[in-house]
């Protein structure tokens, strides 16, 4: 169907019946009080834990690095995938992991069809994905990730374990406050992802199980610099 | 008992009370009289038209709405109805049904403004909390849907029942779930209505009450009709019957 | 959608004859209802947010043509393709054409009621394409050749033994009824599908017109996978599913999650702006968004347009005592429950006309609707439209007229009361009728009917002494 014809049908339907236009009332004003940072961090941790994400507090890069190492050490294999180093808050994370024999998989997927599937199958061997965050939302315990050059989507999606590195200055009280201060986030990235806890389902008799298709474990390392 | 100045109220008794359960009307009249109201009963009143309205027969519903409006327009004082459902019909649906009727739209609005459900009238208009009733029994209360959701009848019946002497009240599990009456629904979709009724009655049994109280005679005969068939000893009473203290 | 062979009434009887299924449904729906209630009670300024959400929906629909045009322009500017589909046939044909042109063998699908509405899977399968549902519940439905019974929880009607049996039979795995084990089996099985699929197909929870973004929410992550791994992503969007801005979206996402499952947010809210961009690591090479009318423009111009406010959270199903009693399948429509009772006759025609009558008008649905749709009002409107078109049995029309004429004439009404009293005296036993004649027997199947009082209230009023 032609666009013009389609839209014409819609306009005449609206004309048929004057629908109420109730906007511009701006009744909603639950503007979050500007909470202090510590309250925000505490709220974020409380909510993230409530949705079964595991949170870890680190005072500096070194402590955070140790935490990443520890989480990787618990794995059966040494393969991981991640965002590019310059997109992560821990300096030279990839380089340092490489130097202690961790194997970073190339996370750029070829555009060609056959190559693409082959790359996917290889990436499926990886057990851990490491990403940074673009923001976090305290009142829902969510982290926000933007997919853009250096920040692939699959690192937070394919492996069974997702380690997200968050700095405390990235925490916003609510989704509204985040959007208000970063309005371009809705355009800038081909995929803005709001992650609230690990992958889950309750399809079978309302019983919650984690890790259906996405990561079953979500570790958030909160770096307070 | 609080005596307030003698005022006139009109009783819209509802067709169900009129035909099937007149003692509810009598109870309402007695309670109102005892609380300083002179009660009028316009004898031209019939049915408010809700069964036609709910079935989608708007022409017929409008005709009955106009008739009811005519009957009460010639009277003065608040109109009191011992049914949440019929009150909802008059208060909310009459103005909507007749909004493009040049003669009746304003009359519908003014009737809507002076119509009250029975417990609503006692508590909100007369300011009563205790009507001096006494009833010996273990009771549970089912809030009928239209009263509950469309008139927000929560506080009024509970306040009045709390002050009935000797009345032991027990909680009804899933109290706010519909009993399955729904007027014509109970005949047209009788299997579904029957299944909902079963669920409601098993909750009533679970409550351990020996008397079930509700505010709409439609829901009452629906539940009572099944309890009777099962040979249950649970009584079903309209709230006015309890408040009238008829043990 | 084709009408099933059984009538609505037969399906109701069938449903009520399966107590285990009904128990699973009412327990599941009740749990969801309670979760919603808890999540909403913890929501600061819930009523204000709900009003705000309603006004966003009203505003969007009142200028839907403008918002659709803006949305489409933005999608195209981002390198996405827009296709305007009048109906199911145009939509399915377009998707089939892309699949053929791009040599698509395997499709991974996220749960979408809209694609159920237009039977997209069957259409693709007829062309020899493998389509795999990736939502766990929907996958089980597909494996067992069943139909979803709830718009959010497709296998609400199944027990864990049922699921265990399906996996055991269809996937050749040892029987287990442990949800975690079943989940692990599904994860392994599905992994390969995601990695190999040539095309991902999803619905759209919301489109954002100011940016041309579409938002998919899933708890499992399958929505993210099918919009990331396959080289082509096709999203089918009902034309009403827009919100003007990202800020509006944030309100809707919170209400949707709380209303649907009682979560503060769904695990993954994925906001997609066009296909993979230059220098990006991954994402689909092509994005096609099909904007589907399929009868919606007619609804938009009708007195039932408010039903298009719906954001498909399923809260009205979970609150509905009729849904609790008969479950989703009995409705015979992809859209069951109160919202489905309004929508189905509009989308699928006359065979679904009995649905709006399957409501006691208790109003529990309206109470929980996150955008405050007056569902009982719409059910009434739907009923009265049927009557206005003469779509009611003759006997019903006749009796409604007799009843109205009697009720408008107090003398006739008095006479009717008296004749009722005579009949009661003659036929009732001990103050009750145990059977009622003709169409009224529906009542007496389940309960007795009281005899009319010996003296009506109006008679007592005249002569109170006879009380």
Coordinates of C-alpha atoms in Angstrom, one line a residue, chain B:
Chain B
X1 CA -29.6 7.6 68.0
X2 CA -28.9 10.9 66.2
X3 CA -32.1 12.8 65.4
X4 CA -31.8 15.2 62.6
X5 CA -34.4 17.6 61.3
X6 CA -37.3 16.0 59.5
X7 CA -36.5 15.9 55.8
X8 CA -38.2 14.1 52.9
X9 CA -36.4 11.5 50.9
X10 CA -37.8 9.5 47.9
X11 CA -37.4 5.8 47.9
X12 CA -36.5 4.2 44.5
X13 CA -37.0 0.7 45.7
X14 CA -35.9 -1.2 42.5
X15 CA -38.0 -3.7 40.7
X16 CA -36.2 -6.6 42.3
X17 CA -36.9 -5.5 45.8
X18 CA -40.5 -4.6 44.8
X19 CA -41.3 -8.0 43.3
X20 CA -39.1 -10.4 45.1
X21 CA -37.7 -9.0 48.4
X22 CA -40.1 -6.3 49.6
X23 CA -38.8 -6.7 53.2
X24 CA -35.6 -4.9 52.0
X25 CA -37.8 -1.9 51.1
X26 CA -39.6 -2.0 54.4
X27 CA -36.2 -2.2 56.2
X28 CA -34.9 0.9 54.3
X29 CA -38.1 2.8 55.1
X30 CA -38.0 1.9 58.8
X31 CA -34.3 2.9 59.1
X32 CA -34.9 6.2 57.3
X33 CA -37.9 6.9 59.4
X34 CA -36.0 6.2 62.6
X35 CA -33.4 8.6 61.5
X36 CA -35.6 11.5 61.0
X37 CA -36.6 11.1 57.4
X38 CA -40.0 11.2 56.0
X39 CA -40.1 8.6 53.1
X40 CA -41.9 9.1 49.9
X41 CA -42.6 6.2 47.5
X42 CA -43.7 7.5 44.0
X43 CA -45.9 4.6 42.9
X44 CA -45.4 5.2 39.2
X45 CA -41.8 3.8 39.5
X46 CA -41.0 0.6 37.7
X47 CA -37.5 -0.6 36.6
X48 CA -34.6 1.7 36.0
X49 CA -33.8 0.0 32.7
X50 CA -30.4 -1.4 33.5
X51 CA -31.2 -4.9 32.1
X52 CA -31.9 -3.4 28.7
X53 CA -28.9 -1.1 28.9
X54 CA -26.5 -3.9 29.8
X55 CA -27.8 -6.0 27.0
X56 CA -27.2 -3.2 24.5
X57 CA -30.8 -2.3 23.9
X58 CA -30.3 1.5 24.3
X59 CA -33.7 2.5 22.8
X60 CA -35.5 0.6 25.4
X61 CA -33.1 1.7 28.1
X62 CA -33.7 5.3 27.2
X63 CA -37.5 4.9 27.3
X64 CA -37.2 3.5 30.8
X65 CA -34.7 6.1 31.9
X66 CA -37.1 8.8 30.7
X67 CA -40.0 7.2 32.6
X68 CA -38.0 7.0 35.8
X69 CA -36.8 10.6 35.4
X70 CA -40.4 11.7 35.0
X71 CA -41.5 9.8 38.1
X72 CA -38.9 11.5 40.3
X73 CA -38.7 14.9 38.7
X74 CA -42.1 15.7 40.2
X75 CA -40.8 14.9 43.7
X76 CA -38.4 16.7 46.0
X77 CA -35.5 15.6 48.2
X78 CA -32.8 13.0 47.7
X79 CA -33.6 9.7 46.0
X80 CA -32.4 6.7 48.0
X81 CA -31.8 3.3 46.3
X82 CA -31.0 0.0 48.1
X83 CA -28.8 -1.1 45.2
X84 CA -25.3 -0.1 44.1
X85 CA -26.0 -1.3 40.6
X86 CA -29.2 0.7 40.0
X87 CA -27.7 3.7 41.7
X88 CA -24.8 3.5 39.3
X89 CA -27.2 3.2 36.4
X90 CA -29.0 6.4 37.4
X91 CA -25.9 8.4 38.6
X92 CA -23.6 7.5 35.7
X93 CA -25.4 6.0 32.8
X94 CA -28.6 8.2 32.7
X95 CA -26.7 11.4 31.9
X96 CA -24.6 9.6 29.3
X97 CA -27.6 7.8 27.7
X98 CA -29.6 11.0 27.4
X99 CA -26.8 13.5 26.7
X100 CA -28.2 14.4 23.3
X101 CA -31.8 14.5 24.4
X102 CA -32.9 18.1 24.4
X103 CA -35.6 17.7 27.0
X104 CA -34.1 15.0 29.3
X105 CA -30.4 15.7 29.3
X106 CA -30.6 18.3 32.0
X107 CA -33.3 16.3 33.9
X108 CA -31.0 13.3 33.9
X109 CA -28.2 15.3 35.3
X110 CA -30.3 16.7 38.1
X111 CA -31.7 13.3 39.1
X112 CA -28.1 11.9 39.0
X113 CA -27.0 14.6 41.4
X114 CA -29.7 13.8 44.0
X115 CA -29.5 10.0 43.9
X116 CA -27.7 8.0 46.5
X117 CA -27.2 4.4 47.4
X118 CA -28.7 3.5 50.7
X119 CA -25.6 3.1 52.8
X120 CA -24.0 6.0 51.1
X121 CA -26.9 8.1 52.0
X122 CA -26.9 7.0 55.7
X123 CA -23.2 7.7 56.2
X124 CA -22.3 10.5 53.8
X125 CA -25.5 12.5 53.9
X126 CA -27.0 11.8 57.3
X127 CA -23.6 11.4 58.9
X128 CA -24.6 8.2 60.7
X129 CA -22.2 5.5 61.7
X130 CA -24.5 3.5 64.0
X131 CA -28.2 2.9 63.3
X132 CA -28.7 1.0 66.6
X133 CA -29.1 -2.4 65.0
X134 CA -28.5 -5.7 66.7
X135 CA -28.0 -9.0 64.9
X136 CA -26.8 -12.2 66.3
X137 CA -24.7 -14.1 63.8
X138 CA -21.4 -14.7 62.2
X139 CA -21.4 -12.6 59.0
X140 CA -19.3 -12.0 56.0
X141 CA -19.8 -9.2 53.5
X142 CA -19.6 -9.4 49.7
X143 CA -19.1 -6.0 48.1
X144 CA -21.1 -6.0 44.9
X145 CA -19.1 -4.8 41.9
X146 CA -21.0 -1.7 40.7
X147 CA -21.2 -0.3 44.2
X148 CA -17.6 -1.1 45.0
X149 CA -16.0 0.1 41.8
X150 CA -18.3 2.7 40.4
X151 CA -19.6 4.3 43.6
X152 CA -16.6 3.4 45.8
X153 CA -18.8 1.9 48.5
X154 CA -16.2 0.7 50.9
X155 CA -16.2 2.7 54.1
X156 CA -20.0 3.2 54.3
X157 CA -21.1 -0.4 54.6
X158 CA -18.2 -1.4 56.7
X159 CA -18.7 1.4 59.2
X160 CA -22.4 0.6 59.5
X161 CA -21.8 -3.1 59.9
X162 CA -19.0 -2.6 62.4
X163 CA -21.5 -0.9 64.7
X164 CA -24.1 -3.6 64.6
X165 CA -24.4 -5.1 68.1
X166 CA -23.6 -8.8 68.5
X167 CA -22.6 -9.1 64.8
X168 CA -19.4 -11.1 64.5
X169 CA -17.7 -10.3 61.2
X170 CA -15.3 -12.7 59.4
X171 CA -13.3 -11.9 56.3
X172 CA -14.4 -13.2 52.9
X173 CA -11.4 -14.5 50.9
X174 CA -11.1 -12.8 47.4
X175 CA -14.1 -10.6 48.5
X176 CA -13.7 -8.2 45.6
X177 CA -14.1 -10.9 43.0
X178 CA -17.4 -10.8 41.1
X179 CA -20.1 -13.4 42.2
X180 CA -21.0 -13.9 38.5
X181 CA -24.5 -12.4 38.5
X182 CA -24.2 -9.7 35.9
X183 CA -27.9 -9.6 35.1
X184 CA -28.7 -11.2 31.8
X185 CA -25.1 -12.6 31.8
X186 CA -26.3 -15.1 34.4
X187 CA -28.8 -16.5 31.9
X188 CA -27.0 -15.9 28.6
X189 CA -23.6 -17.1 29.7
X190 CA -24.9 -19.3 32.4
X191 CA -22.0 -21.7 32.4
X192 CA -19.4 -19.0 33.1
X193 CA -21.7 -17.3 35.6
X194 CA -22.2 -20.7 37.3
X195 CA -18.4 -21.3 37.5
X196 CA -17.9 -17.8 39.0
X197 CA -20.7 -18.5 41.5
X198 CA -19.1 -21.7 42.6
X199 CA -15.8 -20.0 43.3
X200 CA -17.6 -17.2 45.3
X201 CA -19.6 -19.7 47.3
X202 CA -16.6 -21.8 48.2
X203 CA -14.9 -18.6 49.5
X204 CA -18.1 -17.9 51.5
X205 CA -17.9 -21.4 53.0
X206 CA -14.3 -20.9 53.7
X207 CA -15.0 -17.8 55.6
X208 CA -17.0 -19.8 58.1
X209 CA -19.9 -17.3 58.1
X210 CA -23.5 -18.3 58.7
X211 CA -24.8 -15.2 57.1
X212 CA -23.7 -13.5 53.9
X213 CA -24.4 -9.8 53.5
X214 CA -24.6 -7.9 50.2
X215 CA -26.1 -4.7 48.9
X216 CA -27.7 -5.8 45.7
X217 CA -30.8 -8.1 45.5
X218 CA -29.7 -9.4 42.1
X219 CA -26.4 -10.8 43.5
X220 CA -28.3 -12.0 46.6
X221 CA -30.9 -14.1 44.8
X222 CA -28.1 -15.5 42.5
X223 CA -26.0 -16.7 45.5
X224 CA -29.0 -17.6 47.6
X225 CA -30.5 -19.7 44.8
X226 CA -27.4 -21.8 44.6
X227 CA -27.0 -22.1 48.4
X228 CA -30.6 -23.3 48.7
X229 CA -30.1 -25.9 46.0
X230 CA -27.0 -27.2 47.8
X231 CA -29.0 -27.4 51.0
X232 CA -26.7 -25.0 52.7
X233 CA -27.7 -23.3 55.9
X234 CA -26.0 -20.0 55.1
X235 CA -28.4 -17.2 55.0
X236 CA -28.1 -14.4 52.5
X237 CA -29.2 -10.9 53.6
X238 CA -29.4 -7.5 52.2
X239 CA -27.4 -5.0 54.3
X240 CA -30.7 -3.1 55.0
X241 CA -32.2 -6.2 56.6
X242 CA -29.2 -6.5 58.9
X243 CA -29.3 -2.8 59.8
X244 CA -32.9 -3.1 60.5
X245 CA -32.0 -5.5 63.2
X246 CA -34.4 -8.3 62.1
X247 CA -32.8 -11.3 63.6

